[in-house]
Every structure is written in structure tokens, then in C-alpha cells.
Amino acid sequence: MSKEMRDIDERTNLAANSMFELLLFRLGEAPGTQRRELFGINVFKVREILVMPEITAMVNSPPAVMGVANIRGQMITVINLPQVVGCTPTKGLGILLVTEFARTTQAFAVEEVNEIVRLEWKQVLSAENTGGGLVTSIARLDGNAENTRLAQVLDVEQILRDVMPQEVKEEVPSTAPKLRLEPGQIILAADDSAVARMMIEKGLKGMDVPYIMTKTGKEAWEKLQSLNAQATDEGKSIKDKVALVLTDLEMPEMDGFTLTRNIKQDGRFSSLPVIIHSSLTGATNESHVKSVGADAYIAKFVEEELAATIREVLHR
């Protein structure tokens, strides 16, 4: 078996057990302190880690863009991550994280890389409303230990939108055909990124589809059970309330793999269509999606493709 296939099998097993791998790194001293906090990014998003290569500065680039680097023949934009989050490197920017997600490739300059840790998603808590607008969640690296180390998981979608707003398409009226659900039905959606939720809501509104938006897999699972209880009280089934579940993969407390598996293994919900909508792309993740029984998998974020996938799954 090739190394790539072994990696796929190993990470499929991690996903099957509600676990994932987090790459930990430091960006320097946090604003107003001398603390060098830990930050994290899902290993699935990291294509490679390099000693800082030569960077060519680009004329009139955004302040946090250092320039471009020629990496294996590909010109990749390099973003000064400490500058974005307000940290001050004390050791220089020695490492480059090349990342791939949401159909894009970019690189982030960081001070140093520390280690890769394996965590359960229940060790990751939402950072919503904590004041950290660029942070989606907080990982408790040592579990429930009283003095556990903490790592901030950055919202890379928000960072890219802030750093390179010119790359974000201007909002235009949706050209997606309207989608008519049965009376009383909604689409239940889950995503922990505020930017992603905004874009999903725009797409669903453009299709004139009623929806309920949640911020974690756990919240979506609890909402699904609540809707099922309402349906039972009314002498109806869950499919009278929910037409489809649309879920991200990376979410605190309960990830999209676990949410999908819970739905498909529960007799009350197993007939509900589930679409996984994620910035994590590639064969490994498609393999995971098949293993948990999702009905479709689509990469973020093209509104027309999302609309077409929803329509196709509902009409099967």
C-alpha cells in the first residue's frame, strides 16, 4: 500500500472516531503581552511546510501580503499571518505554511511550527461571541485538565476575505432558479464560519428557500431532534419539517462527519438527504464522505454549484 493510501486510511479512521489532527504554530507575542500564544490549523488544509523561501514583493499589494513565492513552479501569494492577527514575531518569520482549501492555494508566513496533535472534536469549543473575530474555535489540547493548554483555531476564510477583499466576487443578484420545497419544509444548515454562513444564507435566499442556520454540528443535531419532536406531536414525520441537511466538516463540539453519521445511523432520520459543503477538498475527504453515507459532497463556494447540488439531491 502506498504512503498516500496509508494516510487516507489513517485519517479515515480518525474521522470515524470523531478525531482530527491540528497543526500547532506560533506567531510571536500577542498584543499587549509577552505571551506567545498557540494557534492551530487542520492538517487537512496544509499541503506542505517549508523553510521560508525567497519572496518577491508585488507592487500595490495589500498591507498583509508579503508578495509571491515560486513553489514548485506555482506562484503562490504569501500572507504575513502575525500582521493579520496583531502579533509581533520575536524570532522572525522562518516558516511557510502552504495551504489548499476552498479551491484556492495560498501560503502563510509564521514564526515557528511546534507539533501536530490528535484531538477529539469535543475538545474544541466555539469561539463565537468571545471577541476573537478571526478565531472560529478554541482547542483544549489536554482535554478537560484544569490547566489545559489552549490553541486558537483561525477562521482562514475570514482572514482571506479581510486581507484580499479584491479577490471576493461582488455580490450580484442570484441567477439560480427558485426551489420549491413542500409546505412547512426547511433546509437545516450548519457552519462555524461567519463568512461561510453569510454566503450560504445568500445562496439559499437567492433560491427562495426557507432555512435554519446553526453554528456547530452539535447545534444542528439538537435542532433536528427538536424538529422531530414537533413533527411527532403534530402526527407528522421529520421529512415534513426538514427537506435536507447541509453541513460543513470542520466544526467545534461535533464535526460534520459525526453529524452525518448520527443522521444516517438513526432510524428516525436516515432517509434525510445530507450534503457536505466544505473547504476541505481532495480524494481523502471524498473517501471520508462516502464512509459516513452523505448523499453529496461539494467544495466551497460557488453559489450556482451549491444550488445545482441541492436540486439534484432533492430530485433523486
XYZ file of C-alpha atoms in Angstrom:
316
model
C 0.000 0.000 0.000
C 1.360 3.432 -0.944
C 2.089 6.092 1.675
C -0.756 8.217 0.266
C -3.235 5.353 0.667
C -1.994 4.683 4.201
C -2.518 8.362 5.028
C -6.078 8.205 3.636
C -6.867 5.074 5.635
C -5.383 6.530 8.810
C -7.296 9.803 8.549
C -10.481 7.989 7.580
C -10.137 6.058 10.834
C -9.621 9.327 12.715
C -12.795 10.794 11.209
C -14.693 7.611 12.043
C -13.773 8.193 15.682
C -14.637 11.928 15.697
C -10.963 12.894 15.763
C -8.710 15.090 13.653
C -5.147 16.396 13.532
C -4.280 20.001 14.367
C -1.008 21.632 13.320
C 0.178 23.976 16.085
C 2.258 27.074 15.392
C 3.235 30.388 16.958
C 3.070 33.893 15.539
C 5.012 35.872 18.155
C 3.968 37.963 21.140
C 0.266 38.669 21.496
C -0.844 42.338 21.551
C -0.214 43.989 24.915
C 1.509 40.928 26.375
C 4.726 38.983 26.164
C 2.876 35.706 25.734
C 3.467 33.630 22.606
C 0.081 32.002 22.144
C -0.526 28.787 20.224
C -2.573 28.793 17.026
C -3.833 25.857 15.017
C -4.970 24.774 11.570
C -6.449 21.452 10.472
C -3.715 19.302 8.918
C -6.051 18.538 6.012
C -5.663 22.145 4.850
C -1.854 22.083 4.848
C -0.205 20.998 1.612
C 3.365 21.431 2.820
C 5.567 23.204 5.377
C 8.679 24.973 4.127
C 11.617 26.941 5.443
C 10.878 30.484 4.269
C 11.758 30.721 0.555
C 12.650 33.870 -1.363
C 9.637 36.148 -1.670
C 9.087 38.683 -4.450
C 7.277 41.802 -3.286
C 4.411 42.841 -5.548
C 3.583 46.435 -6.424
C 0.441 47.810 -4.755
C -0.329 44.601 -2.872
C -2.471 44.659 0.304
C -0.538 45.524 3.504
C -0.554 41.968 4.885
C 0.576 40.393 1.603
C 4.345 39.934 1.625
C 4.483 39.049 -2.066
C 4.631 35.813 -4.039
C 6.846 32.757 -3.798
C 7.722 30.389 -6.623
C 6.936 26.988 -5.095
C 7.395 24.020 -7.418
C 6.660 26.215 -10.412
C 3.498 27.734 -8.913
C 3.310 31.407 -7.952
C 1.674 31.479 -4.522
C 0.590 34.556 -2.568
C 2.320 34.816 0.831
C 0.361 36.362 3.710
C 2.007 37.755 6.849
C -0.166 35.942 9.390
C 1.294 37.641 12.511
C 0.450 41.034 10.998
C -3.117 39.919 10.294
C -3.759 38.843 13.887
C -1.694 41.602 15.503
C 1.188 39.542 16.893
C 4.820 40.637 16.952
C 7.328 37.942 15.907
C 10.363 37.785 18.166
C 12.212 35.168 16.118
C 11.395 36.378 12.619
C 9.165 34.669 10.064
C 11.021 31.462 9.396
C 8.317 29.047 8.242
C 5.813 28.987 5.381
C 2.558 27.017 5.570
C 1.234 26.272 2.088
C -2.489 25.612 2.330
C -5.168 24.349 -0.041
C -8.872 24.774 0.592
C -11.989 26.279 -0.956
C -10.465 25.796 -4.436
C -7.525 28.108 -3.664
C -3.845 27.826 -2.756
C -2.082 30.369 -0.551
C 0.785 30.477 1.923
C 1.007 31.867 5.444
C 4.261 33.098 6.985
C 4.532 32.071 10.661
C 7.187 32.358 13.336
C 7.552 28.649 14.075
C 5.754 25.323 13.844
C 5.500 23.298 17.041
C 3.796 19.940 16.605
C 0.814 18.017 15.270
C -1.699 16.844 17.873
C -4.632 14.467 17.579
C -7.824 15.707 19.191
C -11.429 14.736 19.569
C -13.852 17.340 18.236
C -15.465 17.534 21.674
C -12.171 19.087 22.865
C -12.850 22.030 20.543
C -15.236 24.759 21.719
C -16.836 27.517 19.680
C -15.219 30.957 19.957
C -18.342 32.716 18.702
C -19.053 35.916 20.679
C -15.720 35.781 22.534
C -14.325 38.867 20.829
C -11.929 36.979 18.574
C -13.370 37.791 15.161
C -10.648 35.834 13.332
C -10.987 32.739 15.538
C -13.657 30.100 14.978
C -12.863 27.901 17.969
C -10.600 27.136 20.913
C -8.937 23.726 21.168
C -8.301 22.313 24.643
C -5.119 20.411 23.884
C -5.043 18.386 27.096
C -8.757 17.633 27.268
C -10.637 18.579 30.418
C -7.490 19.079 32.512
C -7.848 22.185 34.663
C -4.782 23.939 33.249
C -5.008 22.583 29.716
C -3.049 24.329 27.015
C -5.273 26.253 24.585
C -4.866 26.810 20.850
C -6.831 29.294 18.777
C -8.174 27.840 15.531
C -8.165 30.617 12.963
C -11.015 31.389 10.557
C -8.959 31.271 7.367
C -11.967 32.141 5.195
C -12.437 35.377 7.142
C -8.702 36.138 7.010
C -8.583 35.786 3.229
C -11.661 37.963 2.862
C -10.079 40.660 5.081
C -6.613 40.516 3.512
C -7.612 40.304 -0.139
C -11.099 41.769 -0.467
C -10.454 42.378 -4.176
C -10.464 38.597 -4.655
C -14.016 38.346 -3.290
C -16.626 38.472 -6.014
C -19.029 41.358 -5.815
C -22.471 40.239 -4.798
C -24.835 40.087 -7.749
C -28.462 39.019 -7.889
C -28.687 35.239 -7.826
C -29.361 33.582 -11.158
C -30.185 30.230 -9.554
C -33.737 29.068 -10.296
C -36.131 29.205 -7.371
C -36.539 25.936 -5.496
C -39.920 24.971 -4.149
C -39.950 22.770 -1.071
C -43.041 21.111 0.293
C -45.085 23.438 2.533
C -43.579 23.541 6.036
C -40.166 22.168 4.981
C -36.822 23.910 5.585
C -33.166 23.240 4.852
C -31.109 22.775 8.026
C -27.581 24.168 7.599
C -24.505 24.092 9.859
C -21.237 26.031 9.560
C -18.958 27.575 12.187
C -17.512 30.311 9.950
C -19.418 33.603 9.946
C -18.257 34.287 6.375
C -19.428 30.868 5.195
C -22.795 31.285 6.923
C -23.285 34.628 5.223
C -22.541 33.129 1.801
C -24.742 30.081 2.392
C -27.613 32.279 3.540
C -27.191 34.457 0.440
C -27.373 31.361 -1.761
C -30.429 29.916 -0.034
C -32.224 33.259 -0.074
C -31.426 33.536 -3.771
C -33.190 30.208 -4.286
C -36.093 31.465 -2.172
C -35.617 28.530 0.216
C -36.624 28.674 3.909
C -33.784 27.550 6.172
C -32.489 27.294 9.724
C -28.799 28.152 10.186
C -26.747 26.637 13.021
C -23.116 27.170 14.055
C -21.971 23.660 15.033
C -22.808 20.053 14.303
C -23.998 19.687 17.883
C -26.410 22.606 17.497
C -27.714 21.159 14.221
C -28.176 17.697 15.803
C -30.103 19.186 18.725
C -32.258 21.275 16.354
C -33.010 18.170 14.284
C -34.202 16.292 17.366
C -36.317 19.294 18.411
C -37.940 19.457 14.965
C -38.581 15.724 15.103
C -40.345 16.111 18.453
C -42.524 18.863 16.949
C -43.331 16.659 13.969
C -44.286 13.757 16.240
C -46.598 15.990 18.283
C -48.285 17.052 15.041
C -48.608 13.474 13.770
C -46.013 14.111 11.059
C -42.555 12.783 10.141
C -39.236 14.640 10.205
C -39.357 14.865 6.393
C -42.429 17.066 6.734
C -40.174 19.538 8.583
C -36.722 19.108 7.027
C -36.061 18.633 3.307
C -32.273 18.362 3.536
C -29.281 18.882 5.848
C -26.334 20.959 4.576
C -23.228 20.707 6.756
C -19.640 21.877 6.934
C -16.976 19.374 8.052
C -14.788 21.327 10.490
C -16.922 22.461 13.426
C -16.338 22.620 17.188
C -18.029 20.158 19.560
C -19.355 17.952 16.734
C -17.899 17.859 13.232
C -19.798 17.275 10.010
C -18.669 13.660 9.716
C -20.151 12.858 13.122
C -23.345 14.798 12.381
C -23.800 12.917 9.107
C -23.092 9.559 10.719
C -25.565 10.323 13.527
C -28.260 11.149 10.983
C -27.667 8.152 8.742
C -27.469 5.657 11.619
C -30.645 6.883 13.347
C -33.827 5.269 12.071
C -35.756 8.495 12.600
C -33.524 10.486 10.263
C -31.747 8.006 7.977
C -33.872 8.923 4.933
C -32.954 12.629 5.190
C -30.564 13.727 2.421
C -27.253 15.147 3.682
C -24.924 17.333 1.625
C -21.429 18.036 2.948
C -20.257 21.515 1.923
C -16.640 22.054 2.865
C -13.455 23.978 2.183
C -11.593 20.691 2.705
C -11.201 19.262 -0.780
C -9.496 16.281 -2.366
C -9.750 12.494 -2.644
C -9.136 11.887 1.061
C -12.174 13.867 2.124
C -14.349 12.398 -0.636
C -13.378 8.995 0.749
C -14.489 10.114 4.214
C -17.792 11.401 2.866
C -18.622 8.054 1.302
C -17.744 6.259 4.531
C -20.323 8.200 6.583
C -23.104 7.950 3.996
C -23.514 11.550 2.829
C -25.608 11.969 -0.310
C -23.295 14.540 -1.905
C -20.090 16.469 -1.346
C -19.375 19.924 -2.746
C -16.423 22.263 -2.288
C -16.977 25.839 -1.092
C -18.084 28.177 -2.523
C -19.801 28.552 -5.888
C -23.423 29.529 -5.436
C -24.591 28.011 -8.714
C -22.935 24.660 -7.930
C -24.442 24.603 -4.452
C -27.886 25.309 -5.885
C -27.483 22.625 -8.564
C -26.340 20.042 -5.999
C -29.249 20.776 -3.646
C -31.686 20.493 -6.541
C -30.160 17.251 -7.811
C -30.150 15.566 -4.388
C -33.753 16.561 -3.649
C -34.956 15.260 -7.005
C -33.349 11.825 -6.720
